[in-house]
Coordinates of C-alpha atoms in Angstrom, one line a residue:
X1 CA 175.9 58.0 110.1
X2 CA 178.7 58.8 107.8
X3 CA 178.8 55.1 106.2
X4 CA 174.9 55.0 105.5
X5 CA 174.9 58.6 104.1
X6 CA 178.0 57.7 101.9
X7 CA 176.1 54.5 100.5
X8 CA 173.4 56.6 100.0
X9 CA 174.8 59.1 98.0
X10 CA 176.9 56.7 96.3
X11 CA 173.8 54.6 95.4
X12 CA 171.5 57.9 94.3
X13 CA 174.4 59.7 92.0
X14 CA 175.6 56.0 90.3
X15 CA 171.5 55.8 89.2
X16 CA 171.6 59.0 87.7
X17 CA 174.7 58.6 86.1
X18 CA 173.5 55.4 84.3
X19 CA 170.4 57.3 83.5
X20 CA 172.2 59.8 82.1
X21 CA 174.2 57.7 79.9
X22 CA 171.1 55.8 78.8
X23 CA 169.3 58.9 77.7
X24 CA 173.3 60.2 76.1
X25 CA 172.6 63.5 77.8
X26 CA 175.9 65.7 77.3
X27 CA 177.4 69.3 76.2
X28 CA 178.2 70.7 72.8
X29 CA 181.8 72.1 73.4
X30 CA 183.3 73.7 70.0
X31 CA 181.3 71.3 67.8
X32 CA 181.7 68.0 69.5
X33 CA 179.3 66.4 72.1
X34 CA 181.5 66.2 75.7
X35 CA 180.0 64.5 78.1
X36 CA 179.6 66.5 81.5
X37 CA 180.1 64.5 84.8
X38 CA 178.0 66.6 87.4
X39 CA 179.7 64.4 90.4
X40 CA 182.8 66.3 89.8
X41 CA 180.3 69.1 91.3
X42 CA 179.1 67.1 94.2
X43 CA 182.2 66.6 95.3
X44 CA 183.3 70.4 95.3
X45 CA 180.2 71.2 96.9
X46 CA 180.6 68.4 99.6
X47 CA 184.1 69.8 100.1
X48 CA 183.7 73.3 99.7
X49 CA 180.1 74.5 101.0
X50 CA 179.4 71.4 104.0
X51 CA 182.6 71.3 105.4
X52 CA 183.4 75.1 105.8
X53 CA 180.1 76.0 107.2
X54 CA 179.1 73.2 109.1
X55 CA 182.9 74.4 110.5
X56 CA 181.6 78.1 110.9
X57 CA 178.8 76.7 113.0
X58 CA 180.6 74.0 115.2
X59 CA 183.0 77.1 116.1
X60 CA 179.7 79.5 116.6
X61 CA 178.2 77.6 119.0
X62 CA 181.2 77.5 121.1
X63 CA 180.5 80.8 121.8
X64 CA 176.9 81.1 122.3
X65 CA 174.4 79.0 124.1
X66 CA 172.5 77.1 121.4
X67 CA 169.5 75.4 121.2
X68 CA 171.7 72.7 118.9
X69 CA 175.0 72.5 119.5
X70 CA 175.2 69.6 117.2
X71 CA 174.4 70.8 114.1
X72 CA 178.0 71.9 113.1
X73 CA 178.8 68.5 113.3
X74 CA 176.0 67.2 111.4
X75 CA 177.3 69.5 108.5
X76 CA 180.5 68.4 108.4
X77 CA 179.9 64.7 108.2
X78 CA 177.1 64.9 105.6
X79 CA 179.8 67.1 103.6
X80 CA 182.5 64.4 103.8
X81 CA 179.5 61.9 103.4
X82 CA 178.8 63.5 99.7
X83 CA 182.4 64.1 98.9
X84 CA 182.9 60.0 99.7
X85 CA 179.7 59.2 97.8
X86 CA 180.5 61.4 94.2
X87 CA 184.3 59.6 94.8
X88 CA 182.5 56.3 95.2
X89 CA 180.5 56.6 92.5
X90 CA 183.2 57.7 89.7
X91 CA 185.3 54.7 90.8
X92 CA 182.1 52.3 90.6
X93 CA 180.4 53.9 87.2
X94 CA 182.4 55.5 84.9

């Protein structure tokens, strides 16, 4: 699961970075045009959002008797998954 999502987000965030720099979409910072790399965003929220709460949840339903114990886990490897893919992607596609 981890491997296939990685590809997967690897392969959707490369296409929209190539878009991206065929259509030259970008900031104006101070006068000049900088161009803004959203993956750097993916990454934090694969690291920072996922991880922690799929986290919170795996540790949740420790305590309680849930319908889906599994979901915590689910979390935290589609977090890593996106936090692989943006990586990925930023090596592959500059």
């Amino acid at each position: 699961m981890l491997g296939f999502s990685t590809v997967t987000f690897m392969f959707m965030l490369t296409i929209y970075r190539m878009l991206q720099k065929l259509f030259r979409k970008g900031i104006e910072v101070e006068g000049r045009k900088v161009d803004f790399d959203e993956r750097t965003m993916v990454r934090a929220a694969g690291v920072f959002w996922f991880i922690p709460f799929g986290l919170t949840l795996q540790v949740a339903t420790f305590s309680s008797g849930a319908s889906d114990p599994h979901f915590g886990r689910v979390m935290i490897i589609q977090g890593m998954a996106i936090a692989l893919g943006a990586w990925l992607s930023q090596i592959i596609k500059k």
